[in-house]
Amino acid sequence: MAIVMLHKCYLANGGASGEKWSDKFVSIYWVVSVRGFLIVFLPLLILGSIAATLFGMASGLSDEGVTGLVEDFVLIEVLVFELWVWLRTAAHIRDIR
């Protein structure tokens, strides 16, 4: 996924004709990651963990089953967070091109 998204960011900068790709990428990725962690990941983590715990308890799962379900939800949330960060980074690189 990282290679595909790096390529997407490279193309958003104009490909071979783009300028200062690495400078733009690093600075934009850093800001988007910090903002995304606070705005996207933490709320997803809290709400997803609560929802997974309640669903697991309502389903009659054991404590280990509920823990496994919460861990699976966290993995999905990390994937959503990473996709959000990469797509927002590419969009911002395209905007300042």
PDB file of N, CA, C and O in Angstrom, residues 3-76:
ATOM      1  N   ILE A   3       3.837   1.761  -1.264  1.00  0.00           N
ATOM      2  CA  ILE A   3       4.447   2.025  -2.571  1.00  0.00           C
ATOM      3  C   ILE A   3       3.429   2.633  -3.530  1.00  0.00           C
ATOM      4  O   ILE A   3       3.722   3.598  -4.241  1.00  0.00           O
ATOM      5  N   VAL A   4       2.215   2.097  -3.525  1.00  0.00           N
ATOM      6  CA  VAL A   4       1.162   2.624  -4.399  1.00  0.00           C
ATOM      7  C   VAL A   4       0.824   4.059  -4.013  1.00  0.00           C
ATOM      8  O   VAL A   4       0.690   4.933  -4.879  1.00  0.00           O
ATOM      9  N   MET A   5       0.742   4.330  -2.719  1.00  0.00           N
ATOM     10  CA  MET A   5       0.381   5.677  -2.285  1.00  0.00           C
ATOM     11  C   MET A   5       1.534   6.666  -2.490  1.00  0.00           C
ATOM     12  O   MET A   5       1.289   7.834  -2.793  1.00  0.00           O
ATOM     13  N   LEU A   6       2.772   6.222  -2.347  1.00  0.00           N
ATOM     14  CA  LEU A   6       3.904   7.100  -2.676  1.00  0.00           C
ATOM     15  C   LEU A   6       3.870   7.478  -4.151  1.00  0.00           C
ATOM     16  O   LEU A   6       4.115   8.637  -4.515  1.00  0.00           O
ATOM     17  N   HIS A   7       3.556   6.514  -4.991  1.00  0.00           N
ATOM     18  CA  HIS A   7       3.440   6.780  -6.424  1.00  0.00           C
ATOM     19  C   HIS A   7       2.297   7.759  -6.697  1.00  0.00           C
ATOM     20  O   HIS A   7       2.431   8.659  -7.525  1.00  0.00           O
ATOM     21  N   LYS A   8       1.184   7.599  -5.980  1.00  0.00           N
ATOM     22  CA  LYS A   8       0.048   8.519  -6.133  1.00  0.00           C
ATOM     23  C   LYS A   8       0.454   9.940  -5.743  1.00  0.00           C
ATOM     24  O   LYS A   8       0.113  10.897  -6.433  1.00  0.00           O
ATOM     25  N   CYS A   9       1.210  10.081  -4.658  1.00  0.00           N
ATOM     26  CA  CYS A   9       1.685  11.403  -4.244  1.00  0.00           C
ATOM     27  C   CYS A   9       2.665  11.977  -5.263  1.00  0.00           C
ATOM     28  O   CYS A   9       2.647  13.178  -5.543  1.00  0.00           O
ATOM     29  N   TYR A  10       3.515  11.130  -5.814  1.00  0.00           N
ATOM     30  CA  TYR A  10       4.467  11.559  -6.843  1.00  0.00           C
ATOM     31  C   TYR A  10       3.724  12.066  -8.076  1.00  0.00           C
ATOM     32  O   TYR A  10       4.061  13.120  -8.627  1.00  0.00           O
ATOM     33  N   LEU A  11       2.706  11.340  -8.495  1.00  0.00           N
ATOM     34  CA  LEU A  11       1.918  11.772  -9.656  1.00  0.00           C
ATOM     35  C   LEU A  11       1.124  13.042  -9.348  1.00  0.00           C
ATOM     36  O   LEU A  11       0.938  13.886 -10.228  1.00  0.00           O
ATOM     37  N   ALA A  12       0.654  13.182  -8.107  1.00  0.00           N
ATOM     38  CA  ALA A  12      -0.072  14.395  -7.729  1.00  0.00           C
ATOM     39  C   ALA A  12       0.827  15.624  -7.802  1.00  0.00           C
ATOM     40  O   ALA A  12       0.357  16.735  -8.025  1.00  0.00           O
ATOM     41  N   ASN A  13       2.130  15.418  -7.645  1.00  0.00           N
ATOM     42  CA  ASN A  13       3.085  16.520  -7.747  1.00  0.00           C
ATOM     43  C   ASN A  13       3.466  16.829  -9.187  1.00  0.00           C
ATOM     44  O   ASN A  13       4.204  17.759  -9.451  1.00  0.00           O
ATOM     45  N   GLY A  14       2.987  16.053 -10.123  1.00  0.00           N
ATOM     46  CA  GLY A  14       3.290  16.303 -11.518  1.00  0.00           C
ATOM     47  C   GLY A  14       4.254  15.294 -12.115  1.00  0.00           C
ATOM     48  O   GLY A  14       4.746  15.499 -13.223  1.00  0.00           O
ATOM     49  N   GLY A  15       4.546  14.233 -11.392  1.00  0.00           N
ATOM     50  CA  GLY A  15       5.443  13.211 -11.908  1.00  0.00           C
ATOM     51  C   GLY A  15       6.857  13.727 -12.071  1.00  0.00           C
ATOM     52  O   GLY A  15       7.384  14.424 -11.210  1.00  0.00           O
ATOM     53  N   ALA A  16       7.460  13.421 -13.208  1.00  0.00           N
ATOM     54  CA  ALA A  16       8.852  13.820 -13.464  1.00  0.00           C
ATOM     55  C   ALA A  16       9.002  15.331 -13.614  1.00  0.00           C
ATOM     56  O   ALA A  16      10.068  15.880 -13.368  1.00  0.00           O
ATOM     57  N   SER A  17       7.936  16.010 -13.998  1.00  0.00           N
ATOM     58  CA  SER A  17       8.023  17.462 -14.173  1.00  0.00           C
ATOM     59  C   SER A  17       7.730  18.230 -12.878  1.00  0.00           C
ATOM     60  O   SER A  17       7.819  19.446 -12.852  1.00  0.00           O
ATOM     61  N   GLY A  18       7.390  17.524 -11.799  1.00  0.00           N
ATOM     62  CA  GLY A  18       7.109  18.176 -10.520  1.00  0.00           C
ATOM     63  C   GLY A  18       8.367  18.707  -9.865  1.00  0.00           C
ATOM     64  O   GLY A  18       9.482  18.299 -10.189  1.00  0.00           O
ATOM     65  N   GLU A  19       8.184  19.631  -8.949  1.00  0.00           N
ATOM     66  CA  GLU A  19       9.315  20.254  -8.275  1.00  0.00           C
ATOM     67  C   GLU A  19       9.246  20.009  -6.778  1.00  0.00           C
ATOM     68  O   GLU A  19       8.169  20.037  -6.193  1.00  0.00           O
ATOM     69  N   LYS A  20      10.399  19.788  -6.170  1.00  0.00           N
ATOM     70  CA  LYS A  20      10.556  19.655  -4.717  1.00  0.00           C
ATOM     71  C   LYS A  20       9.574  18.652  -4.119  1.00  0.00           C
ATOM     72  O   LYS A  20       8.926  18.923  -3.117  1.00  0.00           O
ATOM     73  N   TRP A  21       9.482  17.474  -4.727  1.00  0.00           N
ATOM     74  CA  TRP A  21       8.538  16.466  -4.272  1.00  0.00           C
ATOM     75  C   TRP A  21       8.816  16.030  -2.837  1.00  0.00           C
ATOM     76  O   TRP A  21       7.909  15.967  -2.019  1.00  0.00           O
ATOM     77  N   SER A  22      10.057  15.738  -2.520  1.00  0.00           N
ATOM     78  CA  SER A  22      10.373  15.227  -1.185  1.00  0.00           C
ATOM     79  C   SER A  22      10.102  16.274  -0.106  1.00  0.00           C
ATOM     80  O   SER A  22       9.610  15.938   0.972  1.00  0.00           O
ATOM     81  N   ASP A  23      10.403  17.541  -0.381  1.00  0.00           N
ATOM     82  CA  ASP A  23      10.125  18.601   0.591  1.00  0.00           C
ATOM     83  C   ASP A  23       8.628  18.709   0.859  1.00  0.00           C
ATOM     84  O   ASP A  23       8.190  18.787   2.008  1.00  0.00           O
ATOM     85  N   LYS A  24       7.851  18.721  -0.215  1.00  0.00           N
ATOM     86  CA  LYS A  24       6.399  18.806  -0.072  1.00  0.00           C
ATOM     87  C   LYS A  24       5.853  17.587   0.659  1.00  0.00           C
ATOM     88  O   LYS A  24       5.031  17.714   1.569  1.00  0.00           O
ATOM     89  N   PHE A  25       6.328  16.417   0.251  1.00  0.00           N
ATOM     90  CA  PHE A  25       5.802  15.189   0.830  1.00  0.00           C
ATOM     91  C   PHE A  25       6.051  15.112   2.331  1.00  0.00           C
ATOM     92  O   PHE A  25       5.143  14.860   3.117  1.00  0.00           O
ATOM     93  N   VAL A  26       7.290  15.354   2.740  1.00  0.00           N
ATOM     94  CA  VAL A  26       7.629  15.231   4.160  1.00  0.00           C
ATOM     95  C   VAL A  26       6.865  16.245   5.003  1.00  0.00           C
ATOM     96  O   VAL A  26       6.286  15.895   6.038  1.00  0.00           O
ATOM     97  N   SER A  27       6.832  17.482   4.567  1.00  0.00           N
ATOM     98  CA  SER A  27       6.169  18.510   5.370  1.00  0.00           C
ATOM     99  C   SER A  27       4.658  18.302   5.417  1.00  0.00           C
ATOM    100  O   SER A  27       4.043  18.430   6.483  1.00  0.00           O
ATOM    101  N   ILE A  28       4.051  17.970   4.311  1.00  0.00           N
ATOM    102  CA  ILE A  28       2.604  17.767   4.287  1.00  0.00           C
ATOM    103  C   ILE A  28       2.228  16.487   5.021  1.00  0.00           C
ATOM    104  O   ILE A  28       1.269  16.456   5.793  1.00  0.00           O
ATOM    105  N   TYR A  29       3.003  15.413   4.816  1.00  0.00           N
ATOM    106  CA  TYR A  29       2.699  14.142   5.472  1.00  0.00           C
ATOM    107  C   TYR A  29       2.760  14.284   6.989  1.00  0.00           C
ATOM    108  O   TYR A  29       1.926  13.738   7.707  1.00  0.00           O
ATOM    109  N   TRP A  30       3.737  15.030   7.483  1.00  0.00           N
ATOM    110  CA  TRP A  30       3.873  15.232   8.923  1.00  0.00           C
ATOM    111  C   TRP A  30       2.642  15.938   9.494  1.00  0.00           C
ATOM    112  O   TRP A  30       2.063  15.487  10.482  1.00  0.00           O
ATOM    113  N   VAL A  31       2.226  17.024   8.877  1.00  0.00           N
ATOM    114  CA  VAL A  31       1.082  17.790   9.377  1.00  0.00           C
ATOM    115  C   VAL A  31      -0.197  16.970   9.282  1.00  0.00           C
ATOM    116  O   VAL A  31      -0.993  16.925  10.226  1.00  0.00           O
ATOM    117  N   VAL A  32      -0.405  16.309   8.156  1.00  0.00           N
ATOM    118  CA  VAL A  32      -1.615  15.507   7.977  1.00  0.00           C
ATOM    119  C   VAL A  32      -1.641  14.337   8.961  1.00  0.00           C
ATOM    120  O   VAL A  32      -2.698  13.995   9.495  1.00  0.00           O
ATOM    121  N   SER A  33      -0.499  13.745   9.239  1.00  0.00           N
ATOM    122  CA  SER A  33      -0.442  12.633  10.195  1.00  0.00           C
ATOM    123  C   SER A  33      -0.823  13.076  11.604  1.00  0.00           C
ATOM    124  O   SER A  33      -1.583  12.395  12.291  1.00  0.00           O
ATOM    125  N   VAL A  34      -0.288  14.198  12.034  1.00  0.00           N
ATOM    126  CA  VAL A  34      -0.601  14.686  13.382  1.00  0.00           C
ATOM    127  C   VAL A  34      -2.077  15.061  13.475  1.00  0.00           C
ATOM    128  O   VAL A  34      -2.770  14.680  14.424  1.00  0.00           O
ATOM    129  N   ARG A  35      -2.564  15.794  12.498  1.00  0.00           N
ATOM    130  CA  ARG A  35      -3.981  16.160  12.497  1.00  0.00           C
ATOM    131  C   ARG A  35      -4.869  14.922  12.412  1.00  0.00           C
ATOM    132  O   ARG A  35      -5.874  14.825  13.113  1.00  0.00           O
ATOM    133  N   GLY A  36      -4.505  14.005  11.552  1.00  0.00           N
ATOM    134  CA  GLY A  36      -5.288  12.788  11.389  1.00  0.00           C
ATOM    135  C   GLY A  36      -5.312  11.940  12.638  1.00  0.00           C
ATOM    136  O   GLY A  36      -6.321  11.311  12.958  1.00  0.00           O
ATOM    137  N   PHE A  37      -4.191  11.913  13.356  1.00  0.00           N
ATOM    138  CA  PHE A  37      -4.160  11.149  14.595  1.00  0.00           C
ATOM    139  C   PHE A  37      -5.176  11.699  15.584  1.00  0.00           C
ATOM    140  O   PHE A  37      -5.896  10.934  16.231  1.00  0.00           O
ATOM    141  N   LEU A  38      -5.237  13.017  15.681  1.00  0.00           N
ATOM    142  CA  LEU A  38      -6.157  13.629  16.639  1.00  0.00           C
ATOM    143  C   LEU A  38      -7.605  13.634  16.159  1.00  0.00           C
ATOM    144  O   LEU A  38      -8.527  13.446  16.952  1.00  0.00           O
ATOM    145  N   ILE A  39      -7.815  13.849  14.869  1.00  0.00           N
ATOM    146  CA  ILE A  39      -9.166  14.016  14.344  1.00  0.00           C
ATOM    147  C   ILE A  39      -9.787  12.701  13.887  1.00  0.00           C
ATOM    148  O   ILE A  39     -10.990  12.495  14.037  1.00  0.00           O
ATOM    149  N   VAL A  40      -8.985  11.798  13.337  1.00  0.00           N
ATOM    150  CA  VAL A  40      -9.522  10.566  12.761  1.00  0.00           C
ATOM    151  C   VAL A  40      -9.244   9.354  13.649  1.00  0.00           C
ATOM    152  O   VAL A  40     -10.152   8.620  14.024  1.00  0.00           O
ATOM    153  N   PHE A  41      -7.969   9.143  13.986  1.00  0.00           N
ATOM    154  CA  PHE A  41      -7.600   7.893  14.635  1.00  0.00           C
ATOM    155  C   PHE A  41      -8.115   7.781  16.067  1.00  0.00           C
ATOM    156  O   PHE A  41      -8.687   6.749  16.438  1.00  0.00           O
ATOM    157  N   LEU A  42      -7.908   8.794  16.899  1.00  0.00           N
ATOM    158  CA  LEU A  42      -8.350   8.700  18.287  1.00  0.00           C
ATOM    159  C   LEU A  42      -9.865   8.505  18.412  1.00  0.00           C
ATOM    160  O   LEU A  42     -10.300   7.629  19.158  1.00  0.00           O
ATOM    161  N   PRO A  43     -10.688   9.280  17.701  1.00  0.00           N
ATOM    162  CA  PRO A  43     -12.127   9.007  17.786  1.00  0.00           C
ATOM    163  C   PRO A  43     -12.497   7.613  17.274  1.00  0.00           C
ATOM    164  O   PRO A  43     -13.343   6.936  17.880  1.00  0.00           O
ATOM    165  N   LEU A  44     -11.873   7.175  16.171  1.00  0.00           N
ATOM    166  CA  LEU A  44     -12.139   5.823  15.678  1.00  0.00           C
ATOM    167  C   LEU A  44     -11.725   4.776  16.706  1.00  0.00           C
ATOM    168  O   LEU A  44     -12.442   3.788  16.915  1.00  0.00           O
ATOM    169  N   LEU A  45     -10.601   4.987  17.331  1.00  0.00           N
ATOM    170  CA  LEU A  45     -10.104   4.043  18.323  1.00  0.00           C
ATOM    171  C   LEU A  45     -11.055   3.945  19.506  1.00  0.00           C
ATOM    172  O   LEU A  45     -11.422   2.844  19.934  1.00  0.00           O
ATOM    173  N   ILE A  46     -11.477   5.060  20.019  1.00  0.00           N
ATOM    174  CA  ILE A  46     -12.361   5.070  21.184  1.00  0.00           C
ATOM    175  C   ILE A  46     -13.726   4.492  20.833  1.00  0.00           C
ATOM    176  O   ILE A  46     -14.208   3.561  21.496  1.00  0.00           O
ATOM    177  N   LEU A  47     -14.356   5.020  19.795  1.00  0.00           N
ATOM    178  CA  LEU A  47     -15.691   4.547  19.433  1.00  0.00           C
ATOM    179  C   LEU A  47     -15.679   3.100  18.942  1.00  0.00           C
ATOM    180  O   LEU A  47     -16.569   2.311  19.281  1.00  0.00           O
ATOM    181  N   GLY A  48     -14.672   2.731  18.170  1.00  0.00           N
ATOM    182  CA  GLY A  48     -14.578   1.364  17.674  1.00  0.00           C
ATOM    183  C   GLY A  48     -14.339   0.362  18.781  1.00  0.00           C
ATOM    184  O   GLY A  48     -14.907  -0.729  18.782  1.00  0.00           O
ATOM    185  N   SER A  49     -13.500   0.723  19.734  1.00  0.00           N
ATOM    186  CA  SER A  49     -13.239  -0.178  20.856  1.00  0.00           C
ATOM    187  C   SER A  49     -14.470  -0.358  21.724  1.00  0.00           C
ATOM    188  O   SER A  49     -14.780  -1.470  22.158  1.00  0.00           O
ATOM    189  N   ILE A  50     -15.184   0.724  21.965  1.00  0.00           N
ATOM    190  CA  ILE A  50     -16.424   0.635  22.740  1.00  0.00           C
ATOM    191  C   ILE A  50     -17.445  -0.217  22.003  1.00  0.00           C
ATOM    192  O   ILE A  50     -18.086  -1.099  22.589  1.00  0.00           O
ATOM    193  N   ALA A  51     -17.603   0.032  20.700  1.00  0.00           N
ATOM    194  CA  ALA A  51     -18.578  -0.731  19.909  1.00  0.00           C
ATOM    195  C   ALA A  51     -18.198  -2.207  19.856  1.00  0.00           C
ATOM    196  O   ALA A  51     -19.062  -3.086  19.997  1.00  0.00           O
ATOM    197  N   ALA A  52     -16.921  -2.509  19.670  1.00  0.00           N
ATOM    198  CA  ALA A  52     -16.483  -3.905  19.613  1.00  0.00           C
ATOM    199  C   ALA A  52     -16.682  -4.602  20.953  1.00  0.00           C
ATOM    200  O   ALA A  52     -17.108  -5.759  21.007  1.00  0.00           O
ATOM    201  N   THR A  53     -16.397  -3.895  22.037  1.00  0.00           N
ATOM    202  CA  THR A  53     -16.590  -4.472  23.363  1.00  0.00           C
ATOM    203  C   THR A  53     -18.061  -4.754  23.625  1.00  0.00           C
ATOM    204  O   THR A  53     -18.421  -5.845  24.082  1.00  0.00           O
ATOM    205  N   LEU A  54     -18.916  -3.788  23.322  1.00  0.00           N
ATOM    206  CA  LEU A  54     -20.355  -3.988  23.543  1.00  0.00           C
ATOM    207  C   LEU A  54     -20.898  -5.106  22.659  1.00  0.00           C
ATOM    208  O   LEU A  54     -21.706  -5.930  23.111  1.00  0.00           O
ATOM    209  N   PHE A  55     -20.460  -5.153  21.398  1.00  0.00           N
ATOM    210  CA  PHE A  55     -20.913  -6.199  20.500  1.00  0.00           C
ATOM    211  C   PHE A  55     -20.435  -7.567  20.972  1.00  0.00           C
ATOM    212  O   PHE A  55     -21.188  -8.542  20.948  1.00  0.00           O
ATOM    213  N   GLY A  56     -19.182  -7.649  21.406  1.00  0.00           N
ATOM    214  CA  GLY A  56     -18.646  -8.912  21.897  1.00  0.00           C
ATOM    215  C   GLY A  56     -19.351  -9.401  23.139  1.00  0.00           C
ATOM    216  O   GLY A  56     -19.656 -10.591  23.276  1.00  0.00           O
ATOM    217  N   MET A  57     -19.643  -8.472  24.049  1.00  0.00           N
ATOM    218  CA  MET A  57     -20.356  -8.854  25.274  1.00  0.00           C
ATOM    219  C   MET A  57     -21.788  -9.261  24.963  1.00  0.00           C
ATOM    220  O   MET A  57     -22.306 -10.213  25.549  1.00  0.00           O
ATOM    221  N   ALA A  58     -22.437  -8.549  24.046  1.00  0.00           N
ATOM    222  CA  ALA A  58     -23.816  -8.885  23.670  1.00  0.00           C
ATOM    223  C   ALA A  58     -23.880 -10.222  22.935  1.00  0.00           C
ATOM    224  O   ALA A  58     -24.891 -10.926  23.015  1.00  0.00           O
ATOM    225  N   SER A  59     -22.803 -10.581  22.246  1.00  0.00           N
ATOM    226  CA  SER A  59     -22.757 -11.847  21.518  1.00  0.00           C
ATOM    227  C   SER A  59     -22.425 -13.022  22.426  1.00  0.00           C
ATOM    228  O   SER A  59     -22.470 -14.167  21.992  1.00  0.00           O
ATOM    229  N   GLY A  60     -22.054 -12.735  23.652  1.00  0.00           N
ATOM    230  CA  GLY A  60     -21.728 -13.793  24.590  1.00  0.00           C
ATOM    231  C   GLY A  60     -20.315 -14.326  24.444  1.00  0.00           C
ATOM    232  O   GLY A  60     -20.042 -15.458  24.847  1.00  0.00           O
ATOM    233  N   LEU A  61     -19.421 -13.531  23.871  1.00  0.00           N
ATOM    234  CA  LEU A  61     -18.032 -13.966  23.727  1.00  0.00           C
ATOM    235  C   LEU A  61     -17.326 -13.940  25.080  1.00  0.00           C
ATOM    236  O   LEU A  61     -17.680 -13.169  25.974  1.00  0.00           O
ATOM    237  N   SER A  62     -16.306 -14.775  25.208  1.00  0.00           N
ATOM    238  CA  SER A  62     -15.486 -14.770  26.418  1.00  0.00           C
ATOM    239  C   SER A  62     -14.636 -13.499  26.434  1.00  0.00           C
ATOM    240  O   SER A  62     -14.587 -12.746  25.457  1.00  0.00           O
ATOM    241  N   ASP A  63     -13.949 -13.297  27.534  1.00  0.00           N
ATOM    242  CA  ASP A  63     -13.071 -12.119  27.634  1.00  0.00           C
ATOM    243  C   ASP A  63     -11.997 -12.135  26.556  1.00  0.00           C
ATOM    244  O   ASP A  63     -11.665 -11.096  25.986  1.00  0.00           O
ATOM    245  N   GLU A  64     -11.455 -13.324  26.253  1.00  0.00           N
ATOM    246  CA  GLU A  64     -10.445 -13.438  25.208  1.00  0.00           C
ATOM    247  C   GLU A  64     -11.056 -13.153  23.838  1.00  0.00           C
ATOM    248  O   GLU A  64     -10.415 -12.561  22.975  1.00  0.00           O
ATOM    249  N   GLY A  65     -12.289 -13.573  23.637  1.00  0.00           N
ATOM    250  CA  GLY A  65     -12.972 -13.303  22.371  1.00  0.00           C
ATOM    251  C   GLY A  65     -13.237 -11.828  22.171  1.00  0.00           C
ATOM    252  O   GLY A  65     -13.069 -11.292  21.059  1.00  0.00           O
ATOM    253  N   VAL A  66     -13.639 -11.155  23.243  1.00  0.00           N
ATOM    254  CA  VAL A  66     -13.868  -9.704  23.171  1.00  0.00           C
ATOM    255  C   VAL A  66     -12.557  -8.982  22.892  1.00  0.00           C
ATOM    256  O   VAL A  66     -12.507  -8.072  22.064  1.00  0.00           O
ATOM    257  N   THR A  67     -11.483  -9.409  23.548  1.00  0.00           N
ATOM    258  CA  THR A  67     -10.172  -8.800  23.320  1.00  0.00           C
ATOM    259  C   THR A  67      -9.735  -8.983  21.868  1.00  0.00           C
ATOM    260  O   THR A  67      -9.230  -8.042  21.240  1.00  0.00           O
ATOM    261  N   GLY A  68      -9.940 -10.180  21.329  1.00  0.00           N
ATOM    262  CA  GLY A  68      -9.600 -10.434  19.927  1.00  0.00           C
ATOM    263  C   GLY A  68     -10.414  -9.576  18.973  1.00  0.00           C
ATOM    264  O   GLY A  68      -9.898  -9.075  17.973  1.00  0.00           O
ATOM    265  N   LEU A  69     -11.696  -9.401  19.291  1.00  0.00           N
ATOM    266  CA  LEU A  69     -12.556  -8.567  18.450  1.00  0.00           C
ATOM    267  C   LEU A  69     -12.099  -7.110  18.473  1.00  0.00           C
ATOM    268  O   LEU A  69     -12.048  -6.457  17.430  1.00  0.00           O
ATOM    269  N   VAL A  70     -11.746  -6.621  19.650  1.00  0.00           N
ATOM    270  CA  VAL A  70     -11.254  -5.241  19.767  1.00  0.00           C
ATOM    271  C   VAL A  70      -9.951  -5.084  18.988  1.00  0.00           C
ATOM    272  O   VAL A  70      -9.760  -4.084  18.284  1.00  0.00           O
ATOM    273  N   GLU A  71      -9.065  -6.063  19.078  1.00  0.00           N
ATOM    274  CA  GLU A  71      -7.808  -5.989  18.325  1.00  0.00           C
ATOM    275  C   GLU A  71      -8.058  -5.974  16.824  1.00  0.00           C
ATOM    276  O   GLU A  71      -7.386  -5.246  16.088  1.00  0.00           O
ATOM    277  N   ASP A  72      -9.029  -6.749  16.354  1.00  0.00           N
ATOM    278  CA  ASP A  72      -9.368  -6.737  14.929  1.00  0.00           C
ATOM    279  C   ASP A  72      -9.913  -5.377  14.504  1.00  0.00           C
ATOM    280  O   ASP A  72      -9.578  -4.874  13.434  1.00  0.00           O
ATOM    281  N   PHE A  73     -10.747  -4.774  15.344  1.00  0.00           N
ATOM    282  CA  PHE A  73     -11.280  -3.448  15.040  1.00  0.00           C
ATOM    283  C   PHE A  73     -10.156  -2.424  14.975  1.00  0.00           C
ATOM    284  O   PHE A  73     -10.162  -1.537  14.117  1.00  0.00           O
ATOM    285  N   VAL A  74      -9.182  -2.520  15.872  1.00  0.00           N
ATOM    286  CA  VAL A  74      -8.063  -1.573  15.880  1.00  0.00           C
ATOM    287  C   VAL A  74      -7.249  -1.707  14.592  1.00  0.00           C
ATOM    288  O   VAL A  74      -6.827  -0.702  14.015  1.00  0.00           O
ATOM    289  N   LEU A  75      -7.045  -2.926  14.120  1.00  0.00           N
ATOM    290  CA  LEU A  75      -6.319  -3.107  12.856  1.00  0.00           C
ATOM    291  C   LEU A  75      -7.054  -2.450  11.693  1.00  0.00           C
ATOM    292  O   LEU A  75      -6.440  -1.813  10.836  1.00  0.00           O
ATOM    293  N   ILE A  76      -8.365  -2.596  11.674  1.00  0.00           N
ATOM    294  CA  ILE A  76      -9.162  -1.950  10.618  1.00  0.00           C
ATOM    295  C   ILE A  76      -9.072  -0.432  10.746  1.00  0.00           C
ATOM    296  O   ILE A  76      -8.955   0.279   9.741  1.00  0.00           O
TER     297      ILE A  76
END
